[in-house]
Amino acid sequence: MEISSFCRLRDLKQLGVAHMVYPGAVHSRFEHSLGVYWLAGAAINMIKNLQVGMTALLTIIILTLYPVGDNYLSINMLSLQGAELGIDHFDIQTVKLAGLLHDVGRGPFSHVFEHDFLPRVPNGGQWKESHLIVQCNVIDFQAHFGRKLIDGTFCWSHEEMSLKMIEHIVDVHSIDIESESLNKVKEMVVASNENAPSKSSKEKLFLYDIVANGRNGIDVDKFDYMVRDSRACRLGYEFQFPRLLENMRVMDDEICYRAKECLTVHKLFSTRADLHRTVYTHAKVKAIELMIVDALIKANDELQIASSIHDPSTYWKMTR
């Protein structure tokens, strides 16, 4: 965590310029990443310790009815916890790493940089089909700029930049990590992206629901930033994510929740909607963001800010 390309997140405010309206909103992407790292570990360990399948349940019943000894029973019950899921140390470390690194590709001013600034400058966010695409080979273009062609549009996202940053960190600092683990971490980081690549493994697909859930949006990333943002802005929203953590179970290779937690799930999304309305899209926050975008556009002609999004070795130096 002392690597400069990760420590830059200390200088990236989680809510961009929202602190100009909500003075307490000065928490950083670094804090958020640590929070998601911890919650990812808590979630997978909770599943491992509480998941009990039918085979394991029958075994426990038999051991209870016909005890061989208290110590034997306790040892066997512990060994059966999560046994049918096959969760091992490799899975736990992979999920936690994905939580730690999921935002390492974020740019300055967070969402403003990606959604408001880049689409308005050359070499920035999105291009419709143009003479530039016509004059070059599309595959070469994608390889050079790191974008995918989606309905004639080349798109850039912080998730895809996170993948490049992860590779950059591993290569530059010669980090010893298995290629299988590295690939799974990267897949988990972009799991909620609509353009995410197909998963390299068809086993334990529930692991991809923990950090960035592309299936239903219930993930530990939201657990952390919603509570953190609410507290920083003194809004007093009461979303109880521990209830969801305690009731996570795996069915048909997907993370599911008990029906009685439907109100907690509803509270998750209603709180998110309230945060968008009262904080993220606050009129004064948006006004300040527009002024910052104007300043960035003017500065881009001289500083070539947008060109940095193609090269992790220069991109990580952009902080705010």
mmCIF file of N, CA and C in Angstrom, residues 160-249:
data_model
loop_
_atom_site.group_PDB
_atom_site.id
_atom_site.type_symbol
_atom_site.label_atom_id
_atom_site.label_comp_id
_atom_site.label_asym_id
_atom_site.label_seq_id
_atom_site.Cartn_x
_atom_site.Cartn_y
_atom_site.Cartn_z
ATOM 1 N N GLU A 160 -11.537 -0.065 -16.680
ATOM 2 C CA GLU A 160 -10.532 -0.582 -17.608
ATOM 3 C C GLU A 160 -9.158 0.009 -17.295
ATOM 4 N N MET A 161 -9.138 1.264 -16.830
ATOM 5 C CA MET A 161 -7.861 1.864 -16.448
ATOM 6 C C MET A 161 -7.319 1.176 -15.197
ATOM 7 N N SER A 162 -8.204 0.718 -14.338
ATOM 8 C CA SER A 162 -7.762 -0.002 -13.147
ATOM 9 C C SER A 162 -7.011 -1.272 -13.542
ATOM 10 N N LEU A 163 -7.460 -1.921 -14.589
ATOM 11 C CA LEU A 163 -6.773 -3.124 -15.053
ATOM 12 C C LEU A 163 -5.356 -2.796 -15.510
ATOM 13 N N LYS A 164 -5.217 -1.699 -16.248
ATOM 14 C CA LYS A 164 -3.887 -1.287 -16.704
ATOM 15 C C LYS A 164 -2.998 -0.893 -15.530
ATOM 16 N N MET A 165 -3.596 -0.221 -14.553
ATOM 17 C CA MET A 165 -2.823 0.199 -13.385
ATOM 18 C C MET A 165 -2.363 -1.004 -12.569
ATOM 19 N N ILE A 166 -3.222 -2.008 -12.451
ATOM 20 C CA ILE A 166 -2.844 -3.226 -11.720
ATOM 21 C C ILE A 166 -1.664 -3.899 -12.411
ATOM 22 N N GLU A 167 -1.731 -4.015 -13.739
ATOM 23 C CA GLU A 167 -0.624 -4.620 -14.489
ATOM 24 C C GLU A 167 0.652 -3.792 -14.333
ATOM 25 N N HIS A 168 0.480 -2.467 -14.351
ATOM 26 C CA HIS A 168 1.623 -1.557 -14.197
ATOM 27 C C HIS A 168 2.285 -1.743 -12.838
ATOM 28 N N ILE A 169 1.481 -1.809 -11.787
ATOM 29 C CA ILE A 169 2.007 -1.980 -10.435
ATOM 30 C C ILE A 169 2.768 -3.308 -10.313
ATOM 31 N N VAL A 170 2.175 -4.369 -10.848
ATOM 32 C CA VAL A 170 2.811 -5.690 -10.771
ATOM 33 C C VAL A 170 4.130 -5.708 -11.538
ATOM 34 N N ASP A 171 4.139 -5.111 -12.732
ATOM 35 C CA ASP A 171 5.353 -5.140 -13.571
ATOM 36 C C ASP A 171 6.464 -4.257 -13.017
ATOM 37 N N VAL A 172 6.122 -3.009 -12.683
ATOM 38 C CA VAL A 172 7.135 -2.049 -12.242
ATOM 39 C C VAL A 172 7.755 -2.453 -10.916
ATOM 40 N N HIS A 173 6.949 -2.989 -10.018
ATOM 41 C CA HIS A 173 7.437 -3.326 -8.685
ATOM 42 C C HIS A 173 7.751 -4.812 -8.525
ATOM 43 N N SER A 174 7.730 -5.531 -9.650
ATOM 44 C CA SER A 174 8.097 -6.960 -9.655
ATOM 45 C C SER A 174 7.393 -7.731 -8.539
ATOM 46 N N ILE A 175 6.089 -7.532 -8.446
ATOM 47 C CA ILE A 175 5.306 -8.199 -7.405
ATOM 48 C C ILE A 175 5.092 -9.661 -7.784
ATOM 49 N N ASP A 176 5.376 -10.534 -6.852
ATOM 50 C CA ASP A 176 5.259 -11.969 -7.084
ATOM 51 C C ASP A 176 3.813 -12.400 -6.862
ATOM 52 N N ILE A 177 3.108 -12.593 -7.952
ATOM 53 C CA ILE A 177 1.712 -13.019 -7.877
ATOM 54 C C ILE A 177 1.441 -13.990 -9.015
ATOM 55 N N GLU A 178 0.708 -15.031 -8.738
ATOM 56 C CA GLU A 178 0.396 -16.023 -9.758
ATOM 57 C C GLU A 178 -0.473 -15.400 -10.843
ATOM 58 N N SER A 179 -0.235 -15.797 -12.074
ATOM 59 C CA SER A 179 -0.986 -15.237 -13.202
ATOM 60 C C SER A 179 -2.478 -15.531 -13.071
ATOM 61 N N GLU A 180 -2.821 -16.700 -12.541
ATOM 62 C CA GLU A 180 -4.231 -17.040 -12.350
ATOM 63 C C GLU A 180 -4.890 -16.093 -11.367
ATOM 64 N N SER A 181 -4.189 -15.793 -10.279
ATOM 65 C CA SER A 181 -4.720 -14.870 -9.277
ATOM 66 C C SER A 181 -4.865 -13.468 -9.855
ATOM 67 N N LEU A 182 -3.844 -13.017 -10.595
ATOM 68 C CA LEU A 182 -3.878 -11.684 -11.201
ATOM 69 C C LEU A 182 -5.053 -11.563 -12.159
ATOM 70 N N ASN A 183 -5.268 -12.566 -12.986
ATOM 71 C CA ASN A 183 -6.371 -12.529 -13.954
ATOM 72 C C ASN A 183 -7.722 -12.487 -13.251
ATOM 73 N N LYS A 184 -7.864 -13.241 -12.168
ATOM 74 C CA LYS A 184 -9.134 -13.260 -11.445
ATOM 75 C C LYS A 184 -9.395 -11.930 -10.752
ATOM 76 N N VAL A 185 -8.344 -11.324 -10.196
ATOM 77 C CA VAL A 185 -8.494 -10.010 -9.573
ATOM 78 C C VAL A 185 -9.013 -9.010 -10.605
ATOM 79 N N LYS A 186 -8.413 -9.012 -11.774
ATOM 80 C CA LYS A 186 -8.817 -8.087 -12.838
ATOM 81 C C LYS A 186 -10.252 -8.350 -13.289
ATOM 82 N N GLU A 187 -10.626 -9.607 -13.379
ATOM 83 C CA GLU A 187 -11.993 -9.942 -13.784
ATOM 84 C C GLU A 187 -13.001 -9.489 -12.737
ATOM 85 N N MET A 188 -12.638 -9.593 -11.459
ATOM 86 C CA MET A 188 -13.549 -9.174 -10.397
ATOM 87 C C MET A 188 -13.710 -7.661 -10.361
ATOM 88 N N VAL A 189 -12.653 -6.934 -10.694
ATOM 89 C CA VAL A 189 -12.698 -5.474 -10.687
ATOM 90 C C VAL A 189 -13.706 -4.956 -11.721
ATOM 91 N N VAL A 190 -13.781 -5.613 -12.879
ATOM 92 C CA VAL A 190 -14.665 -5.139 -13.959
ATOM 93 C C VAL A 190 -15.925 -5.991 -14.084
ATOM 94 N N ALA A 191 -16.226 -6.796 -13.064
ATOM 95 C CA ALA A 191 -17.356 -7.722 -13.147
ATOM 96 C C ALA A 191 -18.692 -7.013 -13.371
ATOM 97 N N SER A 192 -18.818 -5.773 -12.887
ATOM 98 C CA SER A 192 -20.084 -5.048 -13.041
ATOM 99 C C SER A 192 -20.132 -4.218 -14.313
ATOM 100 N N ASN A 193 -19.025 -4.183 -15.057
ATOM 101 C CA ASN A 193 -18.959 -3.425 -16.301
ATOM 102 C C ASN A 193 -19.707 -4.184 -17.389
ATOM 103 N N GLU A 194 -20.551 -3.478 -18.121
ATOM 104 C CA GLU A 194 -21.353 -4.148 -19.154
ATOM 105 C C GLU A 194 -20.491 -4.727 -20.277
ATOM 106 N N ASN A 195 -19.264 -4.233 -20.386
ATOM 107 C CA ASN A 195 -18.365 -4.720 -21.429
ATOM 108 C C ASN A 195 -17.260 -5.609 -20.861
ATOM 109 N N ALA A 196 -17.501 -6.152 -19.667
ATOM 110 C CA ALA A 196 -16.498 -6.998 -19.023
ATOM 111 C C ALA A 196 -16.235 -8.241 -19.863
ATOM 112 N N PRO A 197 -14.983 -8.653 -19.943
ATOM 113 C CA PRO A 197 -14.647 -9.860 -20.705
ATOM 114 C C PRO A 197 -15.228 -11.099 -20.045
ATOM 115 N N SER A 198 -15.365 -12.168 -20.803
ATOM 116 C CA SER A 198 -15.883 -13.413 -20.243
ATOM 117 C C SER A 198 -14.929 -13.937 -19.181
ATOM 118 N N LYS A 199 -15.476 -14.564 -18.164
ATOM 119 C CA LYS A 199 -14.676 -15.031 -17.038
ATOM 120 C C LYS A 199 -13.846 -16.248 -17.435
ATOM 121 N N SER A 200 -12.628 -16.288 -16.952
ATOM 122 C CA SER A 200 -11.702 -17.371 -17.301
ATOM 123 C C SER A 200 -12.098 -18.692 -16.658
ATOM 124 N N SER A 201 -12.890 -18.628 -15.592
ATOM 125 C CA SER A 201 -13.320 -19.843 -14.901
ATOM 126 C C SER A 201 -14.834 -19.854 -14.767
ATOM 127 N N LYS A 202 -15.407 -21.027 -14.918
ATOM 128 C CA LYS A 202 -16.852 -21.181 -14.780
ATOM 129 C C LYS A 202 -17.214 -21.719 -13.402
ATOM 130 N N GLU A 203 -16.233 -21.829 -12.541
ATOM 131 C CA GLU A 203 -16.463 -22.312 -11.189
ATOM 132 C C GLU A 203 -16.448 -21.154 -10.193
ATOM 133 N N LYS A 204 -17.182 -21.321 -9.112
ATOM 134 C CA LYS A 204 -17.235 -20.312 -8.041
ATOM 135 C C LYS A 204 -17.560 -18.924 -8.597
ATOM 136 N N LEU A 205 -18.569 -18.850 -9.445
ATOM 137 C CA LEU A 205 -18.950 -17.570 -10.040
ATOM 138 C C LEU A 205 -19.494 -16.598 -8.995
ATOM 139 N N PHE A 206 -19.931 -17.130 -7.842
ATOM 140 C CA PHE A 206 -20.446 -16.269 -6.782
ATOM 141 C C PHE A 206 -19.378 -15.305 -6.259
ATOM 142 N N LEU A 207 -18.107 -15.660 -6.433
ATOM 143 C CA LEU A 207 -17.019 -14.783 -5.980
ATOM 144 C C LEU A 207 -17.052 -13.441 -6.703
ATOM 145 N N TYR A 208 -17.571 -13.432 -7.921
ATOM 146 C CA TYR A 208 -17.625 -12.202 -8.719
ATOM 147 C C TYR A 208 -18.768 -11.282 -8.278
ATOM 148 N N ASP A 209 -19.626 -11.769 -7.376
ATOM 149 C CA ASP A 209 -20.736 -10.952 -6.867
ATOM 150 C C ASP A 209 -20.320 -10.097 -5.671
ATOM 151 N N ILE A 210 -19.135 -10.319 -5.132
ATOM 152 C CA ILE A 210 -18.781 -9.705 -3.852
ATOM 153 C C ILE A 210 -18.333 -8.257 -3.986
ATOM 154 N N VAL A 211 -17.381 -7.966 -4.855
ATOM 155 C CA VAL A 211 -16.809 -6.612 -4.954
ATOM 156 C C VAL A 211 -17.590 -5.730 -5.926
ATOM 157 N N ALA A 212 -17.846 -6.227 -7.122
ATOM 158 C CA ALA A 212 -18.548 -5.445 -8.146
ATOM 159 C C ALA A 212 -19.600 -6.342 -8.784
ATOM 160 N N ASN A 213 -20.792 -6.325 -8.246
ATOM 161 C CA ASN A 213 -21.851 -7.250 -8.661
ATOM 162 C C ASN A 213 -22.578 -6.727 -9.893
ATOM 163 N N GLY A 214 -22.282 -7.343 -11.043
ATOM 164 C CA GLY A 214 -22.954 -6.926 -12.275
ATOM 165 C C GLY A 214 -24.308 -7.565 -12.455
ATOM 166 N N ARG A 215 -24.659 -8.479 -11.563
ATOM 167 C CA ARG A 215 -25.923 -9.201 -11.686
ATOM 168 C C ARG A 215 -27.086 -8.430 -11.070
ATOM 169 N N ASN A 216 -26.896 -7.920 -9.838
ATOM 170 C CA ASN A 216 -27.992 -7.185 -9.191
ATOM 171 C C ASN A 216 -27.531 -5.914 -8.472
ATOM 172 N N GLY A 217 -26.237 -5.621 -8.498
ATOM 173 C CA GLY A 217 -25.749 -4.375 -7.920
ATOM 174 C C GLY A 217 -25.555 -4.375 -6.418
ATOM 175 N N ILE A 218 -25.788 -5.507 -5.749
ATOM 176 C CA ILE A 218 -25.598 -5.574 -4.299
ATOM 177 C C ILE A 218 -24.180 -6.063 -4.034
ATOM 178 N N ASP A 219 -23.297 -5.167 -3.648
ATOM 179 C CA ASP A 219 -21.896 -5.545 -3.433
ATOM 180 C C ASP A 219 -21.276 -4.707 -2.320
ATOM 181 N N VAL A 220 -20.091 -5.111 -1.883
ATOM 182 C CA VAL A 220 -19.451 -4.451 -0.741
ATOM 183 C C VAL A 220 -18.914 -3.064 -1.106
ATOM 184 N N ASP A 221 -18.720 -2.794 -2.383
ATOM 185 C CA ASP A 221 -18.340 -1.441 -2.803
ATOM 186 C C ASP A 221 -19.413 -0.455 -2.374
ATOM 187 N N LYS A 222 -20.659 -0.790 -2.640
ATOM 188 C CA LYS A 222 -21.774 0.076 -2.235
ATOM 189 C C LYS A 222 -21.924 0.110 -0.714
ATOM 190 N N PHE A 223 -21.734 -1.050 -0.082
ATOM 191 C CA PHE A 223 -21.847 -1.080 1.379
ATOM 192 C C PHE A 223 -20.941 -0.015 1.990
ATOM 193 N N ASP A 224 -19.714 0.078 1.483
ATOM 194 C CA ASP A 224 -18.746 0.999 2.068
ATOM 195 C C ASP A 224 -19.049 2.449 1.728
ATOM 196 N N TYR A 225 -19.179 2.756 0.435
ATOM 197 C CA TYR A 225 -19.270 4.183 0.094
ATOM 198 C C TYR A 225 -20.584 4.819 0.526
ATOM 199 N N MET A 226 -21.660 4.018 0.614
ATOM 200 C CA MET A 226 -22.925 4.611 1.037
ATOM 201 C C MET A 226 -22.896 4.996 2.515
ATOM 202 N N VAL A 227 -22.354 4.119 3.338
ATOM 203 C CA VAL A 227 -22.250 4.435 4.764
ATOM 204 C C VAL A 227 -21.231 5.551 4.983
ATOM 205 N N ARG A 228 -20.106 5.474 4.284
ATOM 206 C CA ARG A 228 -19.042 6.469 4.433
ATOM 207 C C ARG A 228 -19.501 7.855 3.972
ATOM 208 N N ASP A 229 -20.164 7.902 2.819
ATOM 209 C CA ASP A 229 -20.644 9.177 2.285
ATOM 210 C C ASP A 229 -21.730 9.779 3.163
ATOM 211 N N SER A 230 -22.647 8.938 3.632
ATOM 212 C CA SER A 230 -23.735 9.417 4.500
ATOM 213 C C SER A 230 -23.188 10.015 5.783
ATOM 214 N N ARG A 231 -22.216 9.341 6.376
ATOM 215 C CA ARG A 231 -21.623 9.817 7.632
ATOM 216 C C ARG A 231 -20.853 11.117 7.411
ATOM 217 N N ALA A 232 -20.090 11.195 6.318
ATOM 218 C CA ALA A 232 -19.282 12.382 6.039
ATOM 219 C C ALA A 232 -20.153 13.605 5.784
ATOM 220 N N CYS A 233 -21.306 13.392 5.152
ATOM 221 C CA CYS A 233 -22.201 14.510 4.833
ATOM 222 C C CYS A 233 -23.231 14.754 5.926
ATOM 223 N N ARG A 234 -23.144 13.977 7.005
ATOM 224 C CA ARG A 234 -24.038 14.120 8.165
ATOM 225 C C ARG A 234 -25.515 14.006 7.768
ATOM 226 N N LEU A 235 -25.824 13.000 6.946
ATOM 227 C CA LEU A 235 -27.192 12.853 6.453
ATOM 228 C C LEU A 235 -28.028 11.910 7.307
ATOM 229 N N GLY A 236 -27.371 11.044 8.067
ATOM 230 C CA GLY A 236 -28.101 10.197 8.999
ATOM 231 C C GLY A 236 -28.881 9.058 8.383
ATOM 232 N N TYR A 237 -28.555 8.670 7.154
ATOM 233 C CA TYR A 237 -29.234 7.521 6.562
ATOM 234 C C TYR A 237 -28.848 6.256 7.320
ATOM 235 N N GLU A 238 -29.806 5.358 7.474
ATOM 236 C CA GLU A 238 -29.561 4.163 8.270
ATOM 237 C C GLU A 238 -29.679 2.912 7.411
ATOM 238 N N PHE A 239 -28.610 2.619 6.696
ATOM 239 C CA PHE A 239 -28.552 1.379 5.944
ATOM 240 C C PHE A 239 -27.680 0.403 6.714
ATOM 241 N N GLN A 240 -28.230 -0.745 7.102
ATOM 242 C CA GLN A 240 -27.536 -1.702 7.953
ATOM 243 C C GLN A 240 -26.916 -2.820 7.105
ATOM 244 N N PHE A 241 -25.735 -2.546 6.553
ATOM 245 C CA PHE A 241 -25.104 -3.565 5.708
ATOM 246 C C PHE A 241 -24.700 -4.829 6.476
ATOM 247 N N PRO A 242 -24.414 -4.764 7.809
ATOM 248 C CA PRO A 242 -24.076 -6.013 8.504
ATOM 249 C C PRO A 242 -25.172 -7.074 8.404
ATOM 250 N N ARG A 243 -26.427 -6.659 8.293
ATOM 251 C CA ARG A 243 -27.523 -7.629 8.172
ATOM 252 C C ARG A 243 -27.386 -8.416 6.869
ATOM 253 N N LEU A 244 -26.989 -7.724 5.795
ATOM 254 C CA LEU A 244 -26.815 -8.419 4.519
ATOM 255 C C LEU A 244 -25.587 -9.321 4.553
ATOM 256 N N LEU A 245 -24.519 -8.836 5.195
ATOM 257 C CA LEU A 245 -23.314 -9.670 5.311
ATOM 258 C C LEU A 245 -23.624 -10.969 6.049
ATOM 259 N N GLU A 246 -24.399 -10.868 7.118
ATOM 260 C CA GLU A 246 -24.693 -12.040 7.942
ATOM 261 C C GLU A 246 -25.646 -13.015 7.265
ATOM 262 N N ASN A 247 -26.401 -12.522 6.282
ATOM 263 C CA ASN A 247 -27.398 -13.374 5.635
ATOM 264 C C ASN A 247 -27.030 -13.766 4.210
ATOM 265 N N MET A 248 -25.772 -13.557 3.818
ATOM 266 C CA MET A 248 -25.309 -13.999 2.496
ATOM 267 C C MET A 248 -25.269 -15.525 2.446
ATOM 268 N N ARG A 249 -25.879 -16.090 1.421
ATOM 269 C CA ARG A 249 -25.786 -17.524 1.179
ATOM 270 C C ARG A 249 -25.630 -17.738 -0.331
#
